Short mmCIF file of C-alpha atoms in Angstrom, two decimals:
data_model
loop_
_atom_site.label_atom_id
_atom_site.label_comp_id
_atom_site.label_asym_id
_atom_site.label_seq_id
_atom_site.Cartn_x
_atom_site.Cartn_y
_atom_site.Cartn_z
CA MET A 1 -0.76 47.57 -49.93
CA ASP A 2 1.83 46.13 -52.35
CA ALA A 3 3.51 49.53 -52.38
CA MET A 4 6.58 48.63 -54.42
CA GLU A 5 4.51 47.51 -57.37
CA ARG A 6 2.47 50.72 -57.40
CA TRP A 7 5.52 52.94 -57.02
CA ARG A 8 7.20 51.34 -60.01
CA SER A 9 4.01 51.67 -62.00
CA ALA A 10 3.84 55.35 -61.11
CA LEU A 11 7.45 55.86 -62.17
CA GLY A 12 6.74 54.14 -65.44
CA ARG A 13 3.83 56.52 -66.11
CA ALA A 14 5.87 59.64 -65.23
CA GLY A 15 6.42 62.02 -68.11
CA GLY A 16 9.50 64.05 -69.00
CA GLY A 17 8.58 67.41 -67.49
CA PHE A 18 11.21 70.01 -66.53
CA TRP A 19 11.55 72.24 -63.51
CA THR A 20 11.52 76.01 -63.72
CA CYS A 21 14.27 78.42 -62.78
CA ALA A 22 13.10 78.93 -59.20
CA ILE A 23 13.47 75.24 -58.41
CA LEU A 24 16.82 74.84 -60.12
CA ALA A 25 18.32 77.79 -58.27
CA VAL A 26 18.22 75.88 -55.00
CA ALA A 27 19.70 72.65 -56.31
CA LEU A 28 22.26 74.08 -58.73
CA GLY A 29 23.06 77.46 -57.17
CA ALA A 30 22.61 79.37 -60.44
CA CYS A 31 19.89 80.32 -62.86
CA THR A 32 18.96 82.50 -65.78
CA ASP A 33 17.33 85.85 -65.28
CA ALA A 34 13.92 85.74 -63.55
CA THR A 35 12.27 87.15 -66.65
CA ASP A 36 13.63 84.38 -68.82
CA VAL A 37 10.78 81.89 -69.31
CA GLU A 38 13.02 79.38 -71.06
CA ARG A 39 12.88 75.92 -69.50
CA LEU A 40 16.14 74.25 -68.73
CA GLU A 41 16.57 70.61 -69.52
CA ILE A 42 18.57 68.75 -66.94
CA SER A 43 20.58 65.81 -68.19
CA ALA A 44 22.14 64.89 -64.81
CA SER A 45 18.99 63.99 -62.94
CA GLY A 46 17.03 61.13 -61.42
CA ALA A 47 13.60 60.56 -59.93
CA VAL A 48 12.08 60.09 -56.48
CA ALA A 49 8.84 58.18 -55.97
CA GLY A 50 7.07 56.80 -52.96
CA GLN A 51 3.93 56.28 -50.98
CA ALA A 52 2.52 57.92 -47.86
CA TYR A 53 0.49 55.74 -45.51
CA LEU A 54 -1.47 56.09 -42.29
CA ASP A 55 -0.28 53.55 -39.74
CA LEU A 56 -3.50 52.15 -38.27
CA ASN A 57 -2.02 49.26 -36.29
CA GLY A 58 0.78 51.19 -34.63
CA ASN A 59 3.69 49.05 -35.83
CA GLU A 60 5.33 51.82 -37.90
CA THR A 61 5.34 49.64 -41.03
CA ALA A 62 3.17 49.86 -44.15
CA ASP A 63 1.16 46.64 -43.93
CA GLY A 64 -2.15 45.01 -43.08
CA PRO A 65 -4.96 47.50 -42.34
CA ASP A 66 -2.93 50.63 -43.08
CA ASP A 67 -4.47 53.23 -45.39
CA PRO A 68 -2.81 55.41 -48.03
CA VAL A 69 -2.68 59.13 -47.29
CA ALA A 70 -4.36 60.80 -50.27
CA ASP A 71 -4.11 64.44 -51.39
CA ALA A 72 -1.31 65.16 -48.93
CA SER A 73 1.58 67.56 -49.52
CA VAL A 74 5.01 65.93 -49.72
CA VAL A 75 8.16 68.06 -49.52
CA LEU A 76 11.46 67.32 -51.28
CA THR A 77 14.29 69.13 -49.50
CA ALA A 78 17.96 69.60 -50.32
CA ALA A 79 19.90 68.05 -47.45
CA ALA A 80 22.51 70.81 -47.46
CA GLY A 81 20.98 73.75 -45.61
CA GLY A 82 17.52 72.17 -45.44
CA THR A 83 16.13 74.41 -48.18
CA SER A 84 12.75 73.31 -49.52
CA VAL A 85 12.99 72.50 -53.20
CA ILE A 86 9.50 71.52 -54.27
CA GLU A 87 6.21 70.11 -53.05
CA THR A 88 3.89 67.66 -54.69
CA GLU A 89 0.67 65.91 -53.67
CA THR A 90 -0.12 62.25 -53.23
CA ASP A 91 -2.78 60.63 -55.37
CA ALA A 92 -5.72 58.53 -54.16
CA GLU A 93 -3.36 55.63 -53.38
CA GLY A 94 -0.91 57.81 -51.50
CA LEU A 95 1.60 57.69 -54.38
CA PHE A 96 3.83 60.59 -55.32
CA VAL A 97 6.58 61.19 -57.91
CA PHE A 98 9.26 63.85 -58.23
CA GLU A 99 10.66 63.87 -61.75
CA GLU A 100 13.91 65.28 -63.13
CA VAL A 101 15.49 65.73 -59.71
CA PRO A 102 19.03 67.19 -60.08
CA VAL A 103 21.80 64.96 -58.81
CA GLY A 104 22.34 65.62 -55.09
CA THR A 105 21.37 64.66 -51.56
CA TYR A 106 17.76 65.08 -50.44
CA THR A 107 15.17 64.27 -47.81
CA VAL A 108 11.45 63.73 -48.33
CA THR A 109 8.89 64.49 -45.63
CA LEU A 110 5.19 64.99 -45.17
CA ALA A 111 4.28 68.67 -44.93
CA GLU A 112 3.63 70.00 -41.42
CA ASP A 113 -0.01 70.78 -42.20
CA VAL A 114 -0.58 67.10 -43.03
CA LEU A 115 0.51 66.04 -39.55
CA GLY A 116 -1.18 68.87 -37.66
CA ASP A 117 -1.63 68.41 -33.92
CA SER A 118 -2.82 64.80 -34.05
CA LEU A 119 -0.37 62.81 -36.18
CA LEU A 120 3.28 61.88 -35.78
CA ALA A 121 5.71 61.13 -38.59
CA VAL A 122 7.04 57.55 -38.64
CA ASP A 123 9.17 55.52 -41.03
CA GLU A 124 10.88 58.75 -42.12
CA ALA A 125 13.43 58.44 -44.92
CA GLU A 126 17.05 59.19 -44.14
CA PRO A 127 18.85 61.61 -46.49
CA PHE A 128 19.48 59.83 -49.78
CA GLN A 129 21.55 60.41 -52.89
CA VAL A 130 19.90 61.04 -56.24
CA THR A 131 22.14 59.89 -59.05
CA MET A 132 21.77 60.18 -62.81
CA ASP A 133 19.03 58.09 -64.41
CA THR A 134 18.05 56.31 -61.17
CA ALA A 135 14.77 56.13 -59.26
CA ASN A 136 14.72 56.36 -55.46
CA GLU A 137 11.81 54.73 -53.62
CA VAL A 138 10.64 56.31 -50.36
CA VAL A 139 8.08 55.34 -47.71
CA LEU A 140 6.49 58.03 -45.56
CA GLY A 141 4.30 57.13 -42.62
CA ALA A 142 2.05 59.01 -40.25
CA THR A 143 0.49 57.59 -37.12
CA TYR A 144 -1.31 58.53 -33.93
CA PRO A 145 0.52 58.89 -30.61
CA GLU A 146 0.57 55.91 -28.27
CA LEU A 147 -0.22 56.74 -24.66
CA PRO A 148 -0.23 54.48 -21.62
CA ILE A 149 -3.65 53.93 -20.08
CA GLU A 150 -2.77 56.29 -17.24
CA GLU A 151 -2.24 59.16 -19.72
CA VAL A 152 -5.31 58.26 -21.81
CA ARG A 153 -7.42 58.74 -18.70
CA GLU A 154 -6.00 62.27 -18.28
CA ALA A 155 -6.26 63.28 -21.96
CA GLU A 156 -8.78 65.77 -23.28
CA PRO A 157 -11.79 64.12 -25.00
CA GLY A 158 -11.59 63.87 -28.75
CA ARG A 159 -7.94 62.84 -29.22
CA ARG A 160 -7.24 59.90 -31.55
CA VAL A 161 -4.64 57.73 -29.79
CA PHE A 162 -3.28 54.23 -29.37
CA THR A 163 -3.10 52.52 -26.00
CA SER A 164 -2.18 49.01 -24.92
CA GLY A 165 -3.10 46.68 -22.11
CA ILE A 166 -4.51 43.30 -21.09
CA ALA A 167 -8.13 42.61 -22.05
CA LEU A 168 -10.29 41.85 -19.00
CA ASN A 169 -13.29 40.56 -20.93
CA PRO A 170 -14.01 39.22 -24.42
CA ARG A 171 -15.47 41.26 -27.25
CA GLN A 172 -17.95 38.72 -28.51
CA SER A 173 -20.06 39.25 -31.62
CA PHE A 174 -23.25 39.41 -29.52
CA SER A 175 -21.88 41.62 -26.73
CA ASP A 176 -22.46 45.30 -26.04
CA GLY A 177 -19.16 46.37 -27.62
CA ARG A 178 -17.33 47.11 -24.39
CA VAL A 179 -13.88 45.80 -23.47
CA PHE A 180 -12.08 46.73 -20.27
CA LEU A 181 -8.27 47.05 -20.20
CA GLU A 182 -5.72 46.66 -17.45
CA GLY A 183 -2.58 48.79 -17.63
CA GLU A 184 0.46 49.05 -15.40
CA GLU A 185 -1.29 51.19 -12.78
CA ALA A 186 -4.81 51.87 -14.02
CA TYR A 187 -7.80 50.48 -15.90
CA LEU A 188 -9.82 51.79 -18.82
CA GLN A 189 -13.21 51.12 -20.36
CA ALA A 190 -13.23 50.91 -24.17
CA THR A 191 -16.58 51.36 -25.90
CA ASP A 192 -17.80 50.55 -29.39
CA VAL A 193 -14.91 48.14 -29.93
CA GLY A 194 -14.71 46.63 -33.41
CA ARG A 195 -15.92 43.05 -33.80
CA THR A 196 -12.80 41.84 -35.59
CA PRO A 197 -10.36 40.62 -34.64
CA ALA A 198 -12.25 39.10 -31.71
CA VAL A 199 -10.68 40.13 -28.40
CA ALA A 200 -10.43 37.41 -25.74
CA VAL A 201 -9.73 37.54 -22.01
CA GLY A 202 -6.04 37.88 -21.32
CA ASP A 203 -5.07 39.08 -24.80
CA SER A 204 -2.36 41.71 -24.94
CA VAL A 205 -3.97 44.28 -27.21
CA ARG A 206 -3.37 47.66 -28.80
CA PHE A 207 -6.47 49.82 -29.22
CA LEU A 208 -6.81 52.76 -31.59
CA GLY A 209 -9.67 54.97 -30.47
CA ARG A 210 -10.81 58.42 -29.49
CA THR A 211 -10.57 59.68 -25.92
CA ALA A 212 -14.02 60.26 -24.45
CA ARG A 213 -16.10 60.45 -21.28
CA ARG A 214 -18.73 57.86 -20.47
CA ASP A 215 -21.02 58.46 -17.50
CA GLY A 216 -18.60 61.03 -16.17
CA ARG A 217 -15.49 58.84 -16.37
CA PRO A 218 -12.65 58.46 -18.92
CA ALA A 219 -13.14 56.01 -21.77
CA LEU A 220 -11.78 55.18 -25.21
CA ASP A 221 -14.48 55.21 -27.89
CA ASP A 222 -14.85 54.00 -31.50
CA VAL A 223 -12.06 51.47 -31.08
CA THR A 224 -10.14 49.42 -33.63
CA PRO A 225 -8.51 46.46 -31.84
CA ILE A 226 -5.12 44.93 -32.68
CA ILE A 227 -4.11 41.67 -31.01
CA LEU A 228 -0.45 41.76 -29.95
CA ILE A 229 -0.14 38.48 -28.01
CA PRO A 230 -3.15 36.13 -27.74
CA GLN A 231 -3.83 35.04 -24.14
CA ALA A 232 -0.69 36.72 -22.86
CA ARG A 233 -1.77 36.62 -19.21
CA VAL A 234 -4.67 35.48 -17.05
CA PRO A 235 -6.08 38.60 -15.32
CA VAL A 236 -6.54 38.21 -11.57
CA PRO A 237 -9.56 39.99 -10.00
CA ARG A 238 -9.09 42.31 -7.04
CA GLU A 239 -10.82 41.09 -3.86
CA ILE A 240 -12.89 44.01 -2.56
CA SER A 241 -15.95 44.73 -0.44
CA THR A 242 -19.32 45.67 -1.90
CA GLY A 243 -18.92 49.15 -0.39
CA ASP A 244 -15.64 49.67 -2.24
CA ALA A 245 -17.18 48.28 -5.42
CA ALA A 246 -19.92 50.92 -5.32
CA THR A 247 -17.33 53.72 -5.32
CA ALA A 248 -14.57 51.90 -7.26
CA GLY A 249 -12.36 52.33 -4.20
CA GLY A 250 -12.83 56.08 -4.44
CA GLY A 251 -12.11 56.07 -8.18
CA PRO A 252 -8.81 54.19 -8.75
CA LEU A 253 -10.66 50.92 -9.42
CA ASP A 254 -12.78 52.47 -12.19
CA ALA A 255 -13.06 49.77 -14.94
CA ALA A 256 -11.21 47.20 -12.81
CA LEU A 257 -11.82 43.45 -12.63
CA VAL A 258 -12.96 42.64 -9.06
CA ARG A 259 -14.51 39.92 -6.92
CA ILE A 260 -17.09 40.30 -4.14
CA ARG A 261 -18.08 37.51 -1.72
CA SER A 262 -20.79 36.63 0.81
CA ALA A 263 -23.20 39.42 -0.12
CA GLU A 264 -26.91 39.47 0.63
CA VAL A 265 -29.29 40.04 -2.30
CA SER A 266 -32.07 42.64 -2.41
CA ASP A 267 -33.95 44.88 -4.84
CA THR A 268 -34.07 42.45 -7.74
CA MET A 269 -35.45 43.52 -11.12
CA THR A 270 -35.23 42.82 -14.85
CA VAL A 271 -34.72 45.81 -17.14
CA GLU A 272 -37.20 45.44 -19.99
CA ALA A 273 -35.18 47.38 -22.56
CA THR A 274 -32.16 45.07 -22.34
CA GLY A 275 -33.34 41.96 -20.53
CA ASP A 276 -30.47 42.42 -18.06
CA PHE A 277 -31.09 41.32 -14.47
CA HIS A 278 -30.17 43.88 -11.79
CA PHE A 279 -29.98 43.40 -8.04
CA THR A 280 -28.32 44.92 -4.98
CA ALA A 281 -25.61 43.03 -3.12
CA ASP A 282 -24.30 43.97 0.33
CA ASP A 283 -21.68 42.20 2.44
CA GLY A 284 -22.25 44.63 5.30
CA SER A 285 -19.89 47.34 4.01
CA GLY A 286 -22.46 49.04 1.79
CA PRO A 287 -24.63 48.13 -1.22
CA VAL A 288 -23.55 47.81 -4.84
CA GLU A 289 -25.69 47.22 -7.90
CA VAL A 290 -24.85 43.98 -9.72
CA VAL A 291 -25.85 43.29 -13.32
CA LEU A 292 -26.24 39.91 -15.00
CA ARG A 293 -26.21 40.84 -18.68
CA ALA A 294 -28.75 39.01 -20.80
CA PHE A 295 -26.39 38.24 -23.69
CA LEU A 296 -24.22 36.13 -21.35
CA GLY A 297 -27.09 33.70 -20.66
CA PHE A 298 -27.05 33.28 -16.87
CA PRO A 299 -28.92 30.08 -15.90
CA VAL A 300 -30.03 31.43 -12.49
CA GLN A 301 -31.28 34.74 -11.15
CA PRO A 302 -31.09 35.30 -7.39
CA ASP A 303 -34.09 35.92 -5.15
CA GLU A 304 -34.12 38.51 -2.39
CA GLU A 305 -33.35 35.93 0.28
CA ASP A 306 -30.28 34.55 -1.48
CA VAL A 307 -26.63 35.22 -0.65
CA VAL A 308 -24.03 35.59 -3.38
CA SER A 309 -21.08 33.33 -2.62
CA GLN A 310 -18.97 35.13 -5.22
CA ALA A 311 -19.34 37.41 -8.21
CA VAL A 312 -16.44 38.33 -10.48
CA GLY A 313 -17.00 41.30 -12.74
CA LEU A 314 -16.07 44.68 -14.12
CA LEU A 315 -16.73 47.99 -12.40
CA ALA A 316 -18.62 50.14 -14.91
CA PRO A 317 -19.52 53.75 -14.00
CA TYR A 318 -23.00 55.21 -14.24
CA ASP A 319 -24.55 58.56 -13.44
CA ASP A 320 -27.26 58.10 -10.83
CA GLY A 321 -29.25 61.00 -12.33
CA SER A 322 -28.14 63.66 -9.88
CA GLY A 323 -24.64 64.13 -11.29
CA ASN A 324 -23.09 61.62 -8.90
CA VAL A 325 -21.04 58.80 -10.42
CA ARG A 326 -21.37 55.35 -8.92
CA TRP A 327 -20.37 51.93 -10.20
CA ARG A 328 -22.16 48.77 -11.20
CA LEU A 329 -20.56 45.35 -11.07
CA LEU A 330 -20.99 43.71 -14.51
CA VAL A 331 -20.58 39.99 -13.83
CA ARG A 332 -18.20 38.61 -16.43
CA SER A 333 -19.60 35.11 -16.98
CA ALA A 334 -22.02 32.55 -15.55
CA SER A 335 -19.12 30.42 -14.28
CA GLU A 336 -17.93 33.32 -12.10
CA PHE A 337 -21.23 33.86 -10.32
CA GLY A 338 -22.55 31.66 -7.53
CA LEU A 339 -25.14 31.54 -4.75
CA GLU A 340 -24.66 30.00 -1.35
CA PRO A 341 -26.53 26.71 -1.02
#
């Protein structure tokens, strides 16, 4: 955002206004009578200027995709006693200027109503000294809370949060916008993930999104991805039965990467709306619906007499129409799907 340049420009444009009696009383401890409308010129004063930003990549630094916080109240406070001195508002670029600040020690913060229940203050300025004829530059940041995947799954829908994990599938430009994440002890489906930067399998990522429910299960929606470490780790699928796949192991394997083996094929069909190929696979423990998504370009589609040697995929929930949640196995790629010869 080239903040320094804009701050200095703002300081250069600042005029020579004076503060009224009410403001001076806090900083100087004395004032003229309240009915006296005379303005007092302060010779021993400096200035404070800065920029407020919204931290959109979660690194607590004003950079990259971060946005300025416009029309936000900023509070200048005397450090001794914490008495509020004056408020001002940021402009469209998040810039603010306090002029003719009496010599002393101060803090600058975003007003509480700016943060509300959703945002946290970051990059807060330590108390600083205003000296005569100097300009202090301050950065104020606000960001969303970062929750582990386990807590995102328990959060109320509608919260804007960060979470981090290992990507279990790529977000390709032609895909359906879903990326599944692996955390320390749980998994999460992210929907409507941004196309850039492109997320690849095994990337360590931070996602900024809104907590939601998809087909009766937790999800993170409207996601902005941030790549932390490209190809940090190769995810290993969980070996499970088709019966466990259909129920996601009773729920804990919701959105997990899994592998099924030696399953008989039945009930094959192509869904006209998407071109995806659906079939039922059963290794004797119970049936699960398997989906070969059209955008992945599978070269073969099984017949009802075939046996799947292996299928590696992601367990995606769906409502069966009666309020019951079951899971489909979304095969991850053509190279991870095979039929017995």
